[in-house]
XYZ file of C-alpha atoms in Angstrom:
110
model
C 36.977 170.920 126.196
C 35.160 170.633 122.702
C 38.344 170.760 120.689
C 39.929 168.164 122.990
C 36.745 165.723 122.219
C 36.425 166.658 118.494
C 40.392 165.809 117.913
C 40.054 162.655 120.204
C 36.479 161.066 118.075
C 38.647 162.140 115.176
C 41.493 160.268 115.540
C 39.307 157.450 116.750
C 37.464 157.243 113.588
C 40.987 157.290 111.769
C 42.129 154.304 113.835
C 39.253 152.118 112.935
C 39.219 153.349 109.436
C 43.003 152.294 109.181
C 42.378 149.006 110.948
C 39.108 148.205 108.522
C 41.498 148.791 105.333
C 44.209 146.398 106.928
C 42.080 143.571 107.667
C 39.932 144.264 104.156
C 43.336 144.087 102.129
C 44.863 140.956 103.805
C 41.677 138.815 103.723
C 41.676 135.671 101.448
C 39.211 136.381 98.504
C 36.502 133.832 98.828
C 33.560 133.988 96.153
C 29.796 133.462 96.519
C 27.410 131.904 93.484
C 24.973 134.560 93.221
C 23.371 132.930 89.592
C 23.281 130.479 87.551
C 23.620 131.598 83.687
C 23.881 128.541 81.835
C 24.106 124.747 82.979
C 27.642 125.000 83.119
C 28.506 128.499 84.128
C 27.529 130.636 87.585
C 27.765 134.122 88.513
C 30.172 134.924 91.226
C 30.691 137.776 93.378
C 33.908 138.439 95.551
C 33.575 138.641 99.520
C 36.011 141.664 99.311
C 34.848 145.357 99.416
C 38.733 146.964 98.439
C 40.808 145.478 95.898
C 38.727 142.146 94.943
C 40.169 140.422 91.620
C 36.479 140.417 90.447
C 34.060 142.147 91.937
C 31.368 139.990 89.804
C 32.036 137.873 87.093
C 30.662 134.649 85.309
C 32.860 131.335 85.961
C 32.696 128.804 82.989
C 32.787 125.468 84.673
C 33.639 123.331 81.837
C 36.693 121.012 82.116
C 37.027 122.550 86.121
C 38.495 120.314 88.643
C 35.562 120.739 91.495
C 36.141 119.207 94.894
C 34.919 119.977 98.392
C 36.951 121.169 101.480
C 38.145 117.293 102.044
C 39.149 116.772 98.915
C 36.724 114.597 97.042
C 35.819 115.663 93.541
C 32.059 116.646 93.030
C 29.979 117.477 90.173
C 29.153 120.986 89.135
C 25.668 120.308 89.193
C 26.213 120.005 93.264
C 26.880 123.624 93.631
C 23.832 126.059 94.204
C 23.214 129.210 94.704
C 24.602 131.043 97.918
C 27.325 128.315 98.124
C 31.221 129.935 98.728
C 33.817 129.168 96.812
C 37.389 129.314 96.356
C 38.819 129.602 92.444
C 42.111 129.318 91.233
C 41.778 131.414 87.776
C 42.992 130.644 84.502
C 44.185 133.836 82.598
C 40.899 135.573 81.234
C 38.943 134.093 78.946
C 37.086 136.532 76.858
C 36.604 140.600 77.755
C 33.200 141.279 78.800
C 31.306 143.235 81.117
C 31.157 141.163 83.797
C 34.520 139.210 82.961
C 34.460 135.874 81.360
C 36.129 133.445 83.579
C 37.783 129.755 83.739
C 39.370 128.199 86.231
C 41.965 125.045 86.991
C 40.202 124.288 90.413
C 37.254 125.344 92.522
C 36.956 124.463 96.043
C 33.398 124.306 97.788
C 33.841 126.130 101.223
C 31.457 125.026 103.886
């Protein structure tokens, strides 16, 4: 009886783990602003636990189109710590730890 219970619990944990991995890998990646570095750049952190494009990075906001969800263009000074954004990245700007990034377009999510 104990073997059957142990195997059932183990099988359930494996299924739950596989479902978590599937959901996490297929989730749309967004970023949270966690700090301001200088006036025109912010620290961002990914919402994905598994396979994020960048776990934490510096995002430069010079010459970047920043829009809200309705498509209206906004100024980068309206971005605050805790805001969720979606970014379309340019190729890697400079190598550092954390990486320095630049984007074509940043969308402020609600």
